[in-house]
Coordinates of C-alpha atoms and ligand atoms in Angstrom, one line a residue:
X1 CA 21.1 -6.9 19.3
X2 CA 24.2 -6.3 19.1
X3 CA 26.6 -5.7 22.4
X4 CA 30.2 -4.5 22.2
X5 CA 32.9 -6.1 24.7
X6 CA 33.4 -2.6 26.2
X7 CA 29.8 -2.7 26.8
X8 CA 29.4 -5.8 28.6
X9 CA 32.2 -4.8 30.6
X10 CA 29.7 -1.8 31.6
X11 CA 27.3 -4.1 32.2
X12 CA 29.1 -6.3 35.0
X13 CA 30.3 -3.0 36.6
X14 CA 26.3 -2.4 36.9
X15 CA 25.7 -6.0 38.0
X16 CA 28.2 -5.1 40.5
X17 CA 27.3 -1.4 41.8
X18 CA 23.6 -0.7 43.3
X19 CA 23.3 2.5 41.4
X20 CA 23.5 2.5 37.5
X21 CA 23.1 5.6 35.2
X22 CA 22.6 4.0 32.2
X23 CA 20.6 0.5 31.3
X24 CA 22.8 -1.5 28.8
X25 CA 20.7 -1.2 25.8
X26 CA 21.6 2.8 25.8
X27 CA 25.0 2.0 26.4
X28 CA 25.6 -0.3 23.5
X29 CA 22.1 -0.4 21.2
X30 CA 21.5 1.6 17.8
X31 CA 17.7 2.2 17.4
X32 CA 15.3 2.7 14.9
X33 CA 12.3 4.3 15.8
X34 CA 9.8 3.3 12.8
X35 CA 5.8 4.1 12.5
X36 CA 4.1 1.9 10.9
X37 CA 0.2 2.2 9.5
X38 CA 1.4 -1.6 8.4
X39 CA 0.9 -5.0 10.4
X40 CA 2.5 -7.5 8.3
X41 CA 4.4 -11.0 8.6
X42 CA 6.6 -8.9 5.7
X43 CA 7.2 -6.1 7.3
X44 CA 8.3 -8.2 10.6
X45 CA 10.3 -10.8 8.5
X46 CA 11.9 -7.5 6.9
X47 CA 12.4 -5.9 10.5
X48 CA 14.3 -8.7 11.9
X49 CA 16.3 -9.2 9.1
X50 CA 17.5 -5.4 9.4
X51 CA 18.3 -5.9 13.0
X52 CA 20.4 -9.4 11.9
X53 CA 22.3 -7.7 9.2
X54 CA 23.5 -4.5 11.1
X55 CA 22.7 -5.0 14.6
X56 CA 20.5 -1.5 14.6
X57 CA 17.5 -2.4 16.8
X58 CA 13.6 -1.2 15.6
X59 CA 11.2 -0.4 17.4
X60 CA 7.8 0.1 15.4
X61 CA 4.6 2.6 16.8
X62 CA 1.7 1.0 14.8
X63 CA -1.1 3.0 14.3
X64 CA -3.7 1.4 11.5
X65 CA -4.4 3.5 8.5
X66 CA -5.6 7.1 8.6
X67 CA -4.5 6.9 12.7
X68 CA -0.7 6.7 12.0
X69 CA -0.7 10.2 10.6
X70 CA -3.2 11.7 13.4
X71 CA -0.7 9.8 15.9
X72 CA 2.5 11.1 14.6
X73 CA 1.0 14.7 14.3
X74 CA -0.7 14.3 18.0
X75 CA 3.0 13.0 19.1
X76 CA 5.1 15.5 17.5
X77 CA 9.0 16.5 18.6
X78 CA 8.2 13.4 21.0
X79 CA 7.3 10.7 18.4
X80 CA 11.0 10.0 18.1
X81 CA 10.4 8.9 14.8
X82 CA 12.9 7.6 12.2
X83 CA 11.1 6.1 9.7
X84 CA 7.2 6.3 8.6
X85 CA 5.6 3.6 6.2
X86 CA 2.5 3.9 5.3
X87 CA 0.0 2.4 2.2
X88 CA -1.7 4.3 -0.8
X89 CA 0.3 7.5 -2.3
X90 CA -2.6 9.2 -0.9
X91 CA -1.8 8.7 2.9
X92 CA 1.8 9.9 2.4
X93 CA 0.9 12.5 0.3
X94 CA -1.0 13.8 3.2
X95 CA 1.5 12.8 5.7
X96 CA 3.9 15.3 3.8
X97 CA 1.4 18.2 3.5
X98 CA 1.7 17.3 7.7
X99 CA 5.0 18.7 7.5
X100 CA 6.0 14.7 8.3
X101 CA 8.3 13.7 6.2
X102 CA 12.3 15.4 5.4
X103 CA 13.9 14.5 2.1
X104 CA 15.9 11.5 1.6
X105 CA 19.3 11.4 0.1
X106 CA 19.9 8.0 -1.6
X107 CA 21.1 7.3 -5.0
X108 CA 20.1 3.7 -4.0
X109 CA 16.4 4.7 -4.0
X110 CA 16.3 6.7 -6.9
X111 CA 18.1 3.9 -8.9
X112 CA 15.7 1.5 -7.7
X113 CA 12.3 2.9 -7.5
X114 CA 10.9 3.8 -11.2
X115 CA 10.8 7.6 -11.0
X116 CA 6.7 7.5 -11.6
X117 CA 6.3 5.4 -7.9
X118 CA 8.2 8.4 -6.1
X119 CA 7.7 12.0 -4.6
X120 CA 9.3 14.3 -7.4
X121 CA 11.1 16.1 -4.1
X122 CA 12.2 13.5 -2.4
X123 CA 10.2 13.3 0.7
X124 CA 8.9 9.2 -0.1
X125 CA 9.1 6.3 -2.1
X126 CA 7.4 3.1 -3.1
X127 CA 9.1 -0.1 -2.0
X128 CA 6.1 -2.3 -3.3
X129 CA 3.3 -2.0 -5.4
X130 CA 0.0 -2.8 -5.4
X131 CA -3.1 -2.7 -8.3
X132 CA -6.4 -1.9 -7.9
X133 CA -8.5 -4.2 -10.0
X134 CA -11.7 -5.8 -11.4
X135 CA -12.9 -8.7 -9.4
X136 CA -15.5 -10.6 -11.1
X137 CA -17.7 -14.0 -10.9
X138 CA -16.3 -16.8 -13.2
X139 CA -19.9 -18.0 -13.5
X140 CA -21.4 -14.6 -14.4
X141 CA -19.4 -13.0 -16.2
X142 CA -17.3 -13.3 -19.0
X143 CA -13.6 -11.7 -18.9
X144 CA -13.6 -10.0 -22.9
X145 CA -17.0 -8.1 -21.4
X146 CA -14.4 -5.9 -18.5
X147 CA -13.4 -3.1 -21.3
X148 CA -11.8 -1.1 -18.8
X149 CA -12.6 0.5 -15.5
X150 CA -15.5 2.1 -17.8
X151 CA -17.6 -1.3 -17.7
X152 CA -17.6 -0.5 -13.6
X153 CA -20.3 1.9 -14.9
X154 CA -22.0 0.8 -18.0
X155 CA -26.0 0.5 -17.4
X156 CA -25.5 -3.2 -18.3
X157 CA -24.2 -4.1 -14.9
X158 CA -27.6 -2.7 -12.8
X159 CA -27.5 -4.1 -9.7
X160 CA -24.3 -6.0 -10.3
X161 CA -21.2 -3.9 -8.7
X162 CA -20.1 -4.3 -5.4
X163 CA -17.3 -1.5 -4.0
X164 CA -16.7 -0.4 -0.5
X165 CA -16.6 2.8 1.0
X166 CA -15.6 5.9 -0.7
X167 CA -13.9 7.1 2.6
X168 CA -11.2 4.7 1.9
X169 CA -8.1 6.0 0.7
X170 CA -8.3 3.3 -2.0
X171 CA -11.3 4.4 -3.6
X172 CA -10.0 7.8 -3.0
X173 CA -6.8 7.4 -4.9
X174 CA -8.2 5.6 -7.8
X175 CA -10.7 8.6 -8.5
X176 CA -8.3 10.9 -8.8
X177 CA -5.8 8.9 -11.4
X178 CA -9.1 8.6 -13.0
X179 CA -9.9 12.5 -12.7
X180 CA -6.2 12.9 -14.6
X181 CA -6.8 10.9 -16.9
X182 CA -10.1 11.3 -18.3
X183 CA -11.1 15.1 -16.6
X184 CA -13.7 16.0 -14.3
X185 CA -16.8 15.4 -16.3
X186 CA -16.3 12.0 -17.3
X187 CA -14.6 10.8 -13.6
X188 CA -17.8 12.5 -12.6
X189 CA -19.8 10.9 -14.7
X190 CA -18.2 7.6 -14.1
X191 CA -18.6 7.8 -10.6
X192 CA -21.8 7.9 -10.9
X193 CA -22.6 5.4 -12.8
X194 CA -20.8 3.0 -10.6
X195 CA -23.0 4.6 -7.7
X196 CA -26.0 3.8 -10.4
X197 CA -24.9 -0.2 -10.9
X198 CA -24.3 -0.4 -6.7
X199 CA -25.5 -4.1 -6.0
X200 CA -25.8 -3.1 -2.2
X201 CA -24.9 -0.2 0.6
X202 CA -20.7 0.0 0.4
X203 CA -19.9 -1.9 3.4
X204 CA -16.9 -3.9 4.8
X205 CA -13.1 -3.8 2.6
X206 CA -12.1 -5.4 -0.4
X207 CA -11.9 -8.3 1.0
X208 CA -16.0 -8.1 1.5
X209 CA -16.3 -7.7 -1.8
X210 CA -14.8 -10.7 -2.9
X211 CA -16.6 -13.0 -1.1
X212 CA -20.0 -10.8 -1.7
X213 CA -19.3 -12.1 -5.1
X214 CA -18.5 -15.6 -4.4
X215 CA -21.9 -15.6 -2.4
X216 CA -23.9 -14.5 -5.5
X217 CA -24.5 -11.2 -4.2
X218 CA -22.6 -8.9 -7.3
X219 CA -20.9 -9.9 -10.6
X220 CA -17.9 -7.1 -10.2
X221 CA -16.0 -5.4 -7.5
X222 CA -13.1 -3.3 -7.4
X223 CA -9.9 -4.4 -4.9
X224 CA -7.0 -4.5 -4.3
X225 CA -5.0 -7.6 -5.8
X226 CA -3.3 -8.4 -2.5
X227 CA -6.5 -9.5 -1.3
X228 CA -7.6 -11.9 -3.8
X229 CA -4.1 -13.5 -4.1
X230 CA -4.5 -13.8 -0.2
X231 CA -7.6 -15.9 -0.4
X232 CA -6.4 -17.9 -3.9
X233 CA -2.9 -19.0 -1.5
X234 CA -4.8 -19.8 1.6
X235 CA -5.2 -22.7 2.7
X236 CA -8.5 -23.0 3.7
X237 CA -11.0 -24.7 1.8
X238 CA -13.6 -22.5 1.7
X239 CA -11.2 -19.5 0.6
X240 CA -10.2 -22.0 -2.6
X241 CA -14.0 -21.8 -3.2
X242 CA -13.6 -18.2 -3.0
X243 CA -10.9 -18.2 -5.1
X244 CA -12.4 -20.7 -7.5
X245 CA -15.2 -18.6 -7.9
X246 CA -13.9 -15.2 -8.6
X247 CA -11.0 -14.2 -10.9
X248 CA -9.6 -10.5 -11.6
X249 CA -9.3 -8.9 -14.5
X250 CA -6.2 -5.9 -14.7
X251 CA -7.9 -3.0 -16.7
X252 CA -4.9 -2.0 -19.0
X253 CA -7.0 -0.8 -22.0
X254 CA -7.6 2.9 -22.4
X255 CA -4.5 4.2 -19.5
X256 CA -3.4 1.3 -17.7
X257 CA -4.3 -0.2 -14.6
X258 CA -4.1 1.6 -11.3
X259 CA -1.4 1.0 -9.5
X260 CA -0.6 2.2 -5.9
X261 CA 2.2 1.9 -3.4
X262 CA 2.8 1.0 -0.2
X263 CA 6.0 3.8 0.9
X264 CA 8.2 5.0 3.7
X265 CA 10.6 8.0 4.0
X266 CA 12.4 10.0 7.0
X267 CA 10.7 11.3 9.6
X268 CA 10.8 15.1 9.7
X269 CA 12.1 15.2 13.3
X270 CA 14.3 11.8 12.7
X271 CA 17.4 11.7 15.5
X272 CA 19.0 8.8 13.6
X273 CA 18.9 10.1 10.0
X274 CA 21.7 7.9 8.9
X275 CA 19.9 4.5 9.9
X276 CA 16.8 5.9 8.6
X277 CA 18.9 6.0 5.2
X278 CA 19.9 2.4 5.9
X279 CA 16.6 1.1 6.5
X280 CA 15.4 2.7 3.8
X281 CA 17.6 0.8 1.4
X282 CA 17.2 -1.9 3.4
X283 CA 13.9 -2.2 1.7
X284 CA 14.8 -2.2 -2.0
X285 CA 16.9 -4.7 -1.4
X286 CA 16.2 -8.4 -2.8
X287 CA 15.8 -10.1 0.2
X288 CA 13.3 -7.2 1.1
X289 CA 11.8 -7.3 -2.1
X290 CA 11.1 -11.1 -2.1
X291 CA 9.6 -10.9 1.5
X292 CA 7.2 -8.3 0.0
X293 CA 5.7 -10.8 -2.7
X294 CA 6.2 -14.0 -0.7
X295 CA 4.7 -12.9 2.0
X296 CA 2.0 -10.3 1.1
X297 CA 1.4 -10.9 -2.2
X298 CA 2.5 -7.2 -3.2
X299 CA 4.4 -6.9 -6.4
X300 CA 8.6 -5.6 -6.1
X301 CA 9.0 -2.3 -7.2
X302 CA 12.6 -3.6 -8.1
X303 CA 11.6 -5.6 -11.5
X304 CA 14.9 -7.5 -11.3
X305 CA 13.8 -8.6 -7.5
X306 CA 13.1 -12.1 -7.8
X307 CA 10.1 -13.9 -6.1
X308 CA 8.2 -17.1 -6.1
X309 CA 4.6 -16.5 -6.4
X310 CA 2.5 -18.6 -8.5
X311 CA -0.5 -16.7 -7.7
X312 CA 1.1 -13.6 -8.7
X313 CA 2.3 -15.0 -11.5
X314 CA -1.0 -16.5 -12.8
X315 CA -1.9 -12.8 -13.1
X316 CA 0.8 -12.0 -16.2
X317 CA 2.3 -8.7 -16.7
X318 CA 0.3 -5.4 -17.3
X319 CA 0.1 -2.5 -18.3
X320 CA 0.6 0.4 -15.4
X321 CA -0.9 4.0 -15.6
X322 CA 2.2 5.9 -16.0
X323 CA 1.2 8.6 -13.7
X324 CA 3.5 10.1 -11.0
X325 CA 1.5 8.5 -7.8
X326 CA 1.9 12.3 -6.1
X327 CA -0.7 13.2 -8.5
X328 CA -3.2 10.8 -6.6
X329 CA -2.6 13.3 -3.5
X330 CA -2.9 16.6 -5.5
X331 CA -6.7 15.3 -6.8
X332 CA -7.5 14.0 -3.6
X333 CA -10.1 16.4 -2.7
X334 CA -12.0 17.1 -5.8
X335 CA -12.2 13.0 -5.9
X336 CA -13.6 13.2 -2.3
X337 CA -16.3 16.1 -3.3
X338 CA -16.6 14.3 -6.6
X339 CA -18.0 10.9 -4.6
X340 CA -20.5 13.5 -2.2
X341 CA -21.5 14.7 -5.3
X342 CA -22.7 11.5 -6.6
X343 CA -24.0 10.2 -3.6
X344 CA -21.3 7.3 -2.9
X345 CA -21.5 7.2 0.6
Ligands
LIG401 FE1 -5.1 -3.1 2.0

């Protein structure tokens, strides 16, 4: 926090008299209202590093997942939001169809962030990245027989898949690079051959899924990356069995692996618009960048950021789906009637 002389001066005049009009936070303190569908020792290491360098204090609404946007809407002119960050193209996407979000002006972020990871107005960015994957048994199953997110739904693997909900954006947002890429019939038809191969009732997150596999229960699931390289650098022995026992494979054959961000832009109703900008830069910055893969295993979207990782690492460089992430919020709801269609509950 940072307090000005005059400021202090203030204060001991307040000290002094009984009655005070203003505390000496207003008086002196910048602040950054920020909502956050995010709860990470990144985003906090990131926070107070903001606050360090330019002495602009944060204050962060949480509000997990899909609540951050009902929140902020239920709010409204009152939020007092700066800044929103949220995860998977497919939340902001519906945070700006909300009316949410107001462009950003920054030739820092469109310098930084690859053109494909941003909103084609303005209105968001990606400031990491994350892939969705194959997970599969190291004992079971060997890596040349994962052809692409089509072996998710090849007859051969009866009984075998295990994939969580498809009322998670993540599931969501896959489907719908996949209905881009291949059409509606065959991300139909894909879909429900998945559904066909379900080893068990979609329950619990990726995580689940991991450690359903580790436990014998499937051969493949589909997650997020973040989540295996969690378990693979815990500490904990029995997550190095989990790790031990599962490996991913990155789908890059036939369009590239799906990869999804985790963004922020400025609040619609933002009163401090120029910190906003700040903040957003703040975040495409190295020391940003490196707190991103350090600490939650989620790839830079700045490929010069550098990082030490060795799990990240170990997973070598890919091929990414070139597709403007926007388009995973355009094809939302055909994916979502595609998965009531085929009975993916
Ligand atoms: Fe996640």
């Amino acid at each position: 926090m940072r307090i000005s002389i005059k400021s202090l001066a203030a204060a001991g005049a307040c000290l002094a008299a009984a009655a005070c009009g203003q505390s000496v936070d207003e008086d002196s303190t910048e602040t950054l209202t920020i909502y956050s569908a995010r709860h990470y020792d990144s985003d906090r290491a990131v926070y107070q590093a903001f606050e360090d360098q330019t002495g602009i204090q944060i204050e962060t609404i949480e509000a997990g997942g899909d609540l951050l946007i009902e929140r902020m809407k239920a709010d409204g002119e009152r939020s007092g939001a700066d800044v929103v960050i949220t995860v998977d193209a497919g939340r902001l996407w519906r945070a700006e169809q909300d009316g949410l979000f107001q462009p950003y002006d920054s030739e820092i972020i469109e310098e930084r962030v690859p053109e494909s990871l941003r909103h084609p107005e303005g209105k968001w960015f990606g400031f990491a990245k994350r892939a969705r994957v194959i997970a599969y048994s190291q004992e079971r199953v060997s890596p040349d027989e994962i052809t692409g997110y089509e072996t998710l739904a090849d007859p051969k693997w009866d009984n075998r898949v295990c994939v969580r909900s498809s009322g998670n954006i993540y599931n969501i947002s896959l489907l719908a690079a996949l209905i881009e890429r291949w059409g509606d019939n065959v991300a139909q038809d894909w879909a429900q051959g998945v559904v066909r191969n379900f080893a068990r009732v979609p329950s619990g997150g990726d995580i689940e899924q991991i450690r359903a596999i580790a436990a014998g229960e499937c051969d493949l699931a589909l997650v997020n990356h973040y989540y295996y390289a969690r378990i693979a650098n815990s500490e904990d022995a029995a997550d190095q069995e989990v790790a031990d026992a599962v490996a991913l494979n990155f789908p890059e054959d036939n369009g590239g692996v799906h990869v999804n961000i985790s963004g922020a832009g400025v609040a619609a109703n933002a009163d401090n618009v120029d910190a906003a900008h700040q903040f957003l830069e703040f975040l495409l910055s190295d020391e940003a960048q490196r707190m991103f893969a350090e600490l939650t295993n989620e790839y830079p979207v700045v490929a010069s950021a550098p990082y030490e990782n060795d799990v990240l690492d170990g997973f070598g460089e890919f091929e990414a789906d070139p597709v403007n992430v926007n388009t995973l919020g355009e094809n939302q709801a055909e994916a979502q009637r595609m998965f009531d269609r085929v009975g993916w509950p």
